[in-house]
Amino acid sequence: MRSKHLSANLYAVIMLAVDLAAYYIALFLAYGLRIFSERFPFIRELEFSFGHFISIWWIPVIVVFFQISGGLYWRREPFWMESGRLLKSLLLSFIVAFALVSLGQLNASVSRLLLCMLFGFLFICMTFLRVLVKNLLFKLDRFQSKAVFIGDSARIERIKKAFDGSPYM
């Protein structure tokens, strides 16, 4: 039993690291797009370096908080259900981060356009990296779980087929 809890905790830590990696990849992409968008006459030049945005520690903390509260580190769900939870947690994170920037009068130190781009890229990066890492982890015996089906054989076969078709289950 101890090994099962250890595997669950290790899985959560790995997924947390994946989400943080996705955050910084998305930040890099958003920063690059923000710099590129300065070519348009109606967008002001960005005053801060990429290092400035890396040093803003509270945005990834907000993202991780909503990921934890959404159960994204411990639940095993089909892809679309998890994607829905991920989108919901990222939207809540975005709303809180945007509110903190606006209400805290941090407009001078955080680009709102970059923040919007960040959360757009974040959904794409997190979804892609989570699928990739989960598929790798679930190929290992340590992260697989056994399931027991109880019921009539016709329904069990359909349920079994659905579980076999989903690499997350």
CSV table of C-alpha atoms in Angstrom, one decimal:
chain,number,residue,atom,x,y,z
A,1,MET,CA,0.0,0.0,0.0
A,2,ARG,CA,2.9,2.4,0.8
A,3,SER,CA,4.2,1.9,-2.7
A,4,LYS,CA,0.8,2.9,-4.2
A,5,HIS,CA,0.8,6.2,-2.2
A,6,LEU,CA,4.4,6.8,-3.1
A,7,SER,CA,3.6,6.4,-6.8
A,8,ALA,CA,0.6,8.7,-6.5
A,9,ASN,CA,2.7,11.4,-4.8
A,10,LEU,CA,5.5,10.9,-7.4
A,11,TYR,CA,2.9,11.3,-10.1
A,12,ALA,CA,1.6,14.5,-8.6
A,13,VAL,CA,5.2,15.9,-8.3
A,14,ILE,CA,6.0,15.0,-11.9
A,15,MET,CA,2.8,16.6,-13.2
A,16,LEU,CA,3.5,19.7,-11.1
A,17,ALA,CA,7.0,19.9,-12.7
A,18,VAL,CA,5.4,19.5,-16.1
A,19,ASP,CA,2.9,22.2,-15.5
A,20,LEU,CA,5.6,24.6,-14.4
A,21,ALA,CA,7.7,23.8,-17.4
A,22,ALA,CA,4.6,24.4,-19.6
A,23,TYR,CA,4.2,27.8,-17.8
A,24,TYR,CA,7.7,28.9,-18.6
A,25,ILE,CA,7.5,27.7,-22.2
A,26,ALA,CA,4.2,29.5,-22.6
A,27,LEU,CA,5.8,32.6,-21.1
A,28,PHE,CA,8.6,32.5,-23.6
A,29,LEU,CA,6.2,32.1,-26.5
A,30,ALA,CA,4.0,34.9,-25.2
A,31,TYR,CA,7.0,37.2,-24.7
A,32,GLY,CA,8.2,36.5,-28.2
A,33,LEU,CA,4.8,37.2,-29.7
A,34,ARG,CA,4.5,40.3,-27.6
A,35,ILE,CA,7.9,41.6,-29.0
A,36,PHE,CA,6.8,40.7,-32.5
A,37,SER,CA,3.5,42.5,-32.1
A,38,GLU,CA,5.4,45.8,-31.4
A,39,ARG,CA,5.6,46.1,-35.2
A,40,PHE,CA,1.9,47.2,-35.2
A,41,PRO,CA,1.7,51.0,-34.7
A,42,PHE,CA,-1.1,50.8,-32.0
A,43,ILE,CA,1.0,48.6,-29.6
A,44,ARG,CA,3.5,50.2,-27.3
A,45,GLU,CA,7.0,48.9,-26.9
A,46,LEU,CA,7.5,46.5,-24.1
A,47,GLU,CA,9.6,48.1,-21.4
A,48,PHE,CA,10.7,44.9,-19.5
A,49,SER,CA,13.1,42.1,-20.3
A,50,PHE,CA,12.1,38.4,-20.3
A,51,GLY,CA,13.9,38.1,-17.0
A,52,HIS,CA,11.5,40.5,-15.4
A,53,PHE,CA,8.6,38.3,-16.3
A,54,ILE,CA,10.3,35.2,-15.0
A,55,SER,CA,10.8,37.0,-11.7
A,56,ILE,CA,7.1,37.5,-11.2
A,57,TRP,CA,6.5,34.5,-8.9
A,58,TRP,CA,2.9,34.9,-8.0
A,59,ILE,CA,1.4,34.1,-11.4
A,60,PRO,CA,2.6,30.5,-11.5
A,61,VAL,CA,1.6,30.2,-7.8
A,62,ILE,CA,-2.0,31.2,-8.7
A,63,VAL,CA,-2.0,28.7,-11.6
A,64,VAL,CA,-0.7,25.8,-9.5
A,65,PHE,CA,-3.2,26.7,-6.7
A,66,PHE,CA,-6.2,26.4,-9.1
A,67,GLN,CA,-4.7,23.3,-10.6
A,68,ILE,CA,-4.6,21.7,-7.2
A,69,SER,CA,-8.1,22.9,-6.3
A,70,GLY,CA,-9.3,21.5,-9.6
A,71,GLY,CA,-7.9,18.1,-8.7
A,72,LEU,CA,-5.7,18.0,-11.7
A,73,TYR,CA,-2.8,16.3,-9.9
A,74,TRP,CA,-4.6,13.3,-8.4
A,75,ARG,CA,-7.6,12.4,-10.6
A,76,ARG,CA,-7.4,10.1,-13.5
A,77,GLU,CA,-9.9,11.1,-16.1
A,78,PRO,CA,-10.4,10.8,-19.9
A,79,PHE,CA,-8.6,13.4,-22.0
A,80,TRP,CA,-11.6,15.7,-22.7
A,81,MET,CA,-12.8,15.7,-19.0
A,82,GLU,CA,-9.3,16.7,-17.9
A,83,SER,CA,-9.0,19.3,-20.6
A,84,GLY,CA,-12.3,20.8,-19.4
A,85,ARG,CA,-10.9,21.0,-15.8
A,86,LEU,CA,-7.7,22.4,-17.1
A,87,LEU,CA,-9.4,25.1,-19.1
A,88,LYS,CA,-11.6,25.9,-16.1
A,89,SER,CA,-8.6,26.2,-13.7
A,90,LEU,CA,-6.7,28.3,-16.2
A,91,LEU,CA,-9.6,30.7,-16.7
A,92,LEU,CA,-10.0,31.1,-13.0
A,93,SER,CA,-6.2,31.7,-12.7
A,94,PHE,CA,-6.4,34.3,-15.5
A,95,ILE,CA,-9.3,36.1,-13.9
A,96,VAL,CA,-7.5,36.3,-10.5
A,97,ALA,CA,-4.1,37.3,-12.0
A,98,PHE,CA,-5.8,39.9,-14.2
A,99,ALA,CA,-7.7,41.3,-11.2
A,100,LEU,CA,-4.6,41.5,-9.2
A,101,VAL,CA,-2.8,43.4,-12.0
A,102,SER,CA,-5.7,45.8,-12.4
A,103,LEU,CA,-6.7,46.3,-8.7
A,104,GLY,CA,-3.1,46.2,-7.5
A,105,GLN,CA,-2.3,48.9,-10.0
A,106,LEU,CA,0.5,46.8,-11.4
A,107,ASN,CA,-0.1,47.9,-15.0
A,108,ALA,CA,3.3,49.5,-15.1
A,109,SER,CA,5.1,46.3,-14.3
A,110,VAL,CA,2.9,43.6,-16.0
A,111,SER,CA,1.8,43.8,-19.6
A,112,ARG,CA,-1.9,42.9,-19.8
A,113,LEU,CA,-1.5,41.9,-23.4
A,114,LEU,CA,1.4,39.6,-22.5
A,115,LEU,CA,-0.8,38.2,-19.7
A,116,CYS,CA,-3.6,37.4,-22.2
A,117,MET,CA,-1.2,35.8,-24.6
A,118,LEU,CA,0.4,33.8,-21.7
A,119,PHE,CA,-2.9,32.1,-20.8
A,120,GLY,CA,-3.7,31.3,-24.4
A,121,PHE,CA,-0.3,29.6,-24.9
A,122,LEU,CA,-0.5,28.1,-21.4
A,123,PHE,CA,-3.6,26.1,-22.3
A,124,ILE,CA,-2.0,24.8,-25.5
A,125,CYS,CA,1.4,24.0,-23.8
A,126,MET,CA,-0.1,22.4,-20.7
A,127,THR,CA,-2.5,20.2,-22.7
A,128,PHE,CA,0.3,19.0,-25.1
A,129,LEU,CA,2.9,18.4,-22.3
A,130,ARG,CA,0.4,16.6,-20.1
A,131,VAL,CA,-0.7,14.3,-22.8
A,132,LEU,CA,2.9,13.5,-23.7
A,133,VAL,CA,4.1,12.9,-20.1
A,134,LYS,CA,1.0,11.0,-19.1
A,135,ASN,CA,1.3,8.6,-22.1
A,136,LEU,CA,5.0,8.0,-21.1
A,137,LEU,CA,4.1,7.5,-17.4
A,138,PHE,CA,1.2,5.2,-18.0
A,139,LYS,CA,3.4,2.9,-20.1
A,140,LEU,CA,5.4,2.3,-16.9
A,141,ASP,CA,4.0,-0.4,-14.6
A,142,ARG,CA,4.5,1.8,-11.6
A,143,PHE,CA,1.8,4.3,-12.6
A,144,GLN,CA,-0.8,1.9,-13.8
A,145,SER,CA,-3.8,1.0,-11.7
A,146,LYS,CA,-5.9,-2.1,-11.6
A,147,ALA,CA,-9.7,-1.9,-12.0
A,148,VAL,CA,-12.4,-4.3,-11.0
A,149,PHE,CA,-15.7,-4.3,-12.9
A,150,ILE,CA,-18.9,-5.7,-11.4
A,151,GLY,CA,-22.1,-6.2,-13.4
A,152,ASP,CA,-23.5,-8.1,-16.3
A,153,SER,CA,-21.1,-9.2,-19.0
A,154,ALA,CA,-22.5,-7.0,-21.8
A,155,ARG,CA,-22.0,-3.8,-19.9
A,156,ILE,CA,-18.6,-4.9,-18.6
A,157,GLU,CA,-17.4,-5.5,-22.1
A,158,ARG,CA,-18.4,-2.0,-23.2
A,159,ILE,CA,-16.8,-0.5,-20.1
A,160,LYS,CA,-13.7,-2.5,-20.6
A,161,LYS,CA,-13.5,-1.4,-24.2
A,162,ALA,CA,-13.8,2.2,-23.2
A,163,PHE,CA,-11.1,1.9,-20.6
A,164,ASP,CA,-8.8,0.1,-23.0
A,165,GLY,CA,-9.3,2.8,-25.6
A,166,SER,CA,-8.2,5.6,-23.2
A,167,PRO,CA,-4.6,5.6,-22.2
A,168,TYR,CA,-5.4,7.7,-19.1
A,169,MET,CA,-7.7,5.1,-17.5
